[in-house]
PDB file of C-alpha atoms in Angstrom:
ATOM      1  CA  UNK A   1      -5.822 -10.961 -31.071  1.00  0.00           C
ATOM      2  CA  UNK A   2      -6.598 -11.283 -27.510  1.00  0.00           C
ATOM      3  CA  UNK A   3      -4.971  -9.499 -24.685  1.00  0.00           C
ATOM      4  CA  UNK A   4      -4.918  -9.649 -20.948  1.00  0.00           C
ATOM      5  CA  UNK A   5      -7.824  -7.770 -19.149  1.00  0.00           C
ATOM      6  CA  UNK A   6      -7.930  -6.846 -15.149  1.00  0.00           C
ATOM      7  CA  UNK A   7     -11.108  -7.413 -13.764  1.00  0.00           C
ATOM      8  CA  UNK A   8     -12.402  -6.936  -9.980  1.00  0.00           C
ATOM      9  CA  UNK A   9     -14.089  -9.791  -8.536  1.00  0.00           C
ATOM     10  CA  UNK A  10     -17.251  -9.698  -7.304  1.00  0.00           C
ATOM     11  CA  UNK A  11     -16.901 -11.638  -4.348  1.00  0.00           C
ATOM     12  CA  UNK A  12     -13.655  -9.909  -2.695  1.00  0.00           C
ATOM     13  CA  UNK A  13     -13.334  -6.965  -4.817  1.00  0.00           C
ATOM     14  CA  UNK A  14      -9.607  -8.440  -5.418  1.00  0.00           C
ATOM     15  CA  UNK A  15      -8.471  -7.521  -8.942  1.00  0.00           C
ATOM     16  CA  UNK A  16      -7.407 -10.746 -11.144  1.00  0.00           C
ATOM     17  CA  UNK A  17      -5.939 -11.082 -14.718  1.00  0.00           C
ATOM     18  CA  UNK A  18      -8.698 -12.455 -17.659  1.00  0.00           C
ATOM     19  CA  UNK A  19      -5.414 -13.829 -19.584  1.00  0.00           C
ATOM     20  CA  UNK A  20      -5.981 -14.065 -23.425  1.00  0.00           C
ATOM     21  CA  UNK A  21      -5.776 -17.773 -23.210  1.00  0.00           C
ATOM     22  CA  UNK A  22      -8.682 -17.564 -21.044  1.00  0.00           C
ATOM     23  CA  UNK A  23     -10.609 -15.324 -23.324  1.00  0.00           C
ATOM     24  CA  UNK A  24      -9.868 -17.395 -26.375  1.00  0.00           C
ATOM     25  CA  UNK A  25     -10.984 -20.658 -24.686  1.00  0.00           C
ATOM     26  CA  UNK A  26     -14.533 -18.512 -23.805  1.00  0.00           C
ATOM     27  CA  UNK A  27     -14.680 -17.854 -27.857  1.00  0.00           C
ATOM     28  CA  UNK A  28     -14.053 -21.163 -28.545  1.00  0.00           C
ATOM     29  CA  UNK A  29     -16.755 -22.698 -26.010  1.00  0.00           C
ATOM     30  CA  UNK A  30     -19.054 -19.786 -27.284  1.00  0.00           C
ATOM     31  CA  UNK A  31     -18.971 -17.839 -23.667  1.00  0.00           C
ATOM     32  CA  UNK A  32     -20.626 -14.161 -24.153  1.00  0.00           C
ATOM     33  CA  UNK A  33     -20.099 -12.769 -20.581  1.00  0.00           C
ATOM     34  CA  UNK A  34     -16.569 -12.466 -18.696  1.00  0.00           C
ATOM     35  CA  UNK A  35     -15.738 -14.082 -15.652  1.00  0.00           C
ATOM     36  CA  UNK A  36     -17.045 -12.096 -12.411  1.00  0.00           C
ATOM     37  CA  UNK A  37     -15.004 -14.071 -10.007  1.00  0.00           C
ATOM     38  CA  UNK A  38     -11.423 -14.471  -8.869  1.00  0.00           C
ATOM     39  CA  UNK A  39     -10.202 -18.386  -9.342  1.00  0.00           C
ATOM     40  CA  UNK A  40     -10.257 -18.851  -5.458  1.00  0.00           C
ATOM     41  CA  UNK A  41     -13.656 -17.753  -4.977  1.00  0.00           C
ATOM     42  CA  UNK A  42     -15.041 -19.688  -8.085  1.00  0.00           C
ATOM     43  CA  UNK A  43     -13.630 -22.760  -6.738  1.00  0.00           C
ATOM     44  CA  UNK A  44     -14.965 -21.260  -2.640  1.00  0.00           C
ATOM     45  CA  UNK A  45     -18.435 -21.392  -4.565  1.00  0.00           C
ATOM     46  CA  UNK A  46     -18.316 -24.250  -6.321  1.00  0.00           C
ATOM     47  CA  UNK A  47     -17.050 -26.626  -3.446  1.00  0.00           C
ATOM     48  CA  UNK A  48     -19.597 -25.048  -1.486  1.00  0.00           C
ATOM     49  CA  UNK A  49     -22.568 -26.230  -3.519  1.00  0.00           C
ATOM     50  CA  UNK A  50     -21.110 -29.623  -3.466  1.00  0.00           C
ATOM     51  CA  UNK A  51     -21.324 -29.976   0.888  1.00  0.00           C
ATOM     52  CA  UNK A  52     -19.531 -31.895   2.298  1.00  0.00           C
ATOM     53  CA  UNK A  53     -18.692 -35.454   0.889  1.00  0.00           C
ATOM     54  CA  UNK A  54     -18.108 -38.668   3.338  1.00  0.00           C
ATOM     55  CA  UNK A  55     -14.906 -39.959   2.818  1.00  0.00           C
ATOM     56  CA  UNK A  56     -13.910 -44.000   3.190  1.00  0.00           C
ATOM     57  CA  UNK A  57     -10.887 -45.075   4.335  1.00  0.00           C
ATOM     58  CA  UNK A  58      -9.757 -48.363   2.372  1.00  0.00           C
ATOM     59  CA  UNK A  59      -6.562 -50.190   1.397  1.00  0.00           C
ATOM     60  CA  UNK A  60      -5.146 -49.689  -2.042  1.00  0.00           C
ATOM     61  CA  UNK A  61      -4.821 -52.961  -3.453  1.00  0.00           C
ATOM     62  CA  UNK A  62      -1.580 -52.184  -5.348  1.00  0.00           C
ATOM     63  CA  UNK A  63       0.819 -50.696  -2.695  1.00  0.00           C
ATOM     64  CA  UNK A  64      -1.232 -51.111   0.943  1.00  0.00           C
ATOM     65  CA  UNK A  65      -1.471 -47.728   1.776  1.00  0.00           C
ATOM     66  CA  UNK A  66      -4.980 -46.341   3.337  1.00  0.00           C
ATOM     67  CA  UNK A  67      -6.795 -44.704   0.557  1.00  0.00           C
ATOM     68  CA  UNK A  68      -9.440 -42.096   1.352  1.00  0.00           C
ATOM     69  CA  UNK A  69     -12.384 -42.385  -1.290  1.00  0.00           C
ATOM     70  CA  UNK A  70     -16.064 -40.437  -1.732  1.00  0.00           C
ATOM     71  CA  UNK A  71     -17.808 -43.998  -2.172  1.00  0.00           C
ATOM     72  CA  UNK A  72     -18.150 -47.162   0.179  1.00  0.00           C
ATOM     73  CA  UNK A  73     -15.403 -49.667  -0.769  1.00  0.00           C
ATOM     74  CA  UNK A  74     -17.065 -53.217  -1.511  1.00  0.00           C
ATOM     75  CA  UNK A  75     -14.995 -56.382  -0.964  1.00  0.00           C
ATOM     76  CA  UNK A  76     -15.440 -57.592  -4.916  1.00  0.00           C
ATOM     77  CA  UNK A  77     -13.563 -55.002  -6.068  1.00  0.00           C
ATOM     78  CA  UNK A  78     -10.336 -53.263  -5.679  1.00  0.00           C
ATOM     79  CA  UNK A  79      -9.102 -49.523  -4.340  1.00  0.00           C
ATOM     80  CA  UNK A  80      -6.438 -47.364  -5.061  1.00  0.00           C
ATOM     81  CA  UNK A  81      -4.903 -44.700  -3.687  1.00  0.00           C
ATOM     82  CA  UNK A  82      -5.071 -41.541  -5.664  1.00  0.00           C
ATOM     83  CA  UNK A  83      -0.799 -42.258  -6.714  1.00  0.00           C
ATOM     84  CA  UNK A  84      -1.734 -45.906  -8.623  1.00  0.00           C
ATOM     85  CA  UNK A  85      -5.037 -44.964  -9.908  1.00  0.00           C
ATOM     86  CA  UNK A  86      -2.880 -41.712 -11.441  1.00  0.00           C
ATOM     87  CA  UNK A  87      -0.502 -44.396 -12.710  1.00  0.00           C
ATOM     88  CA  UNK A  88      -2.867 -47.029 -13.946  1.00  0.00           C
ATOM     89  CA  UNK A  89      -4.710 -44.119 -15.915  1.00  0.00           C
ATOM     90  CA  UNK A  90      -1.485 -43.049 -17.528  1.00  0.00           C
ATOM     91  CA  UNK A  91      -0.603 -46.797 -18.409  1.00  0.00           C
ATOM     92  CA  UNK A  92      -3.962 -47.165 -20.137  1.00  0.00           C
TER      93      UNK A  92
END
């Protein structure tokens, strides 16, 4: 039904594929207009709007290695690295 388009950013003017998975995913969610932006510069833009997040070093509590986190690390409760929180979220 769907097939892939070309489309020239708007950003770089770098041509990028619209794939037909893509275009059935923007049925689905109800999406009327086509993307105008190359992945890298929609991700450029949206970690731009974010600024720049402080990161906190910390100690994850299941293997000991440092852990950099976006939040201040309390003593109460535990950290983990981004390896055993992956894990723990897989093991339910």
């Amino acid at each position: 039904m769907y097939e892939d388009k070309i489309l020239v950013c708007k950003d770089c003017g770098q041509e990028f594929t619209f794939t037909a998975g893509e275009q059935e995913f923007y049925a689905e969610k109800g999406f009327e207009n086509e993307p105008q932006r190359c992945k890298a510069c929609r991700d450029a833009r949206k970690n731009s709007s974010r600024g720049n997040r402080e990161m906190f070093e910390a100690t994850c509590a299941a293997c000991g290695k440092i852990a950099r986190v976006p939040f201040q690390p309390r003593e109460d409760r535990p950290v983990y690295c981004s390896d055993c929180f992956a894990k723990m979220k897989e093991n339910g």
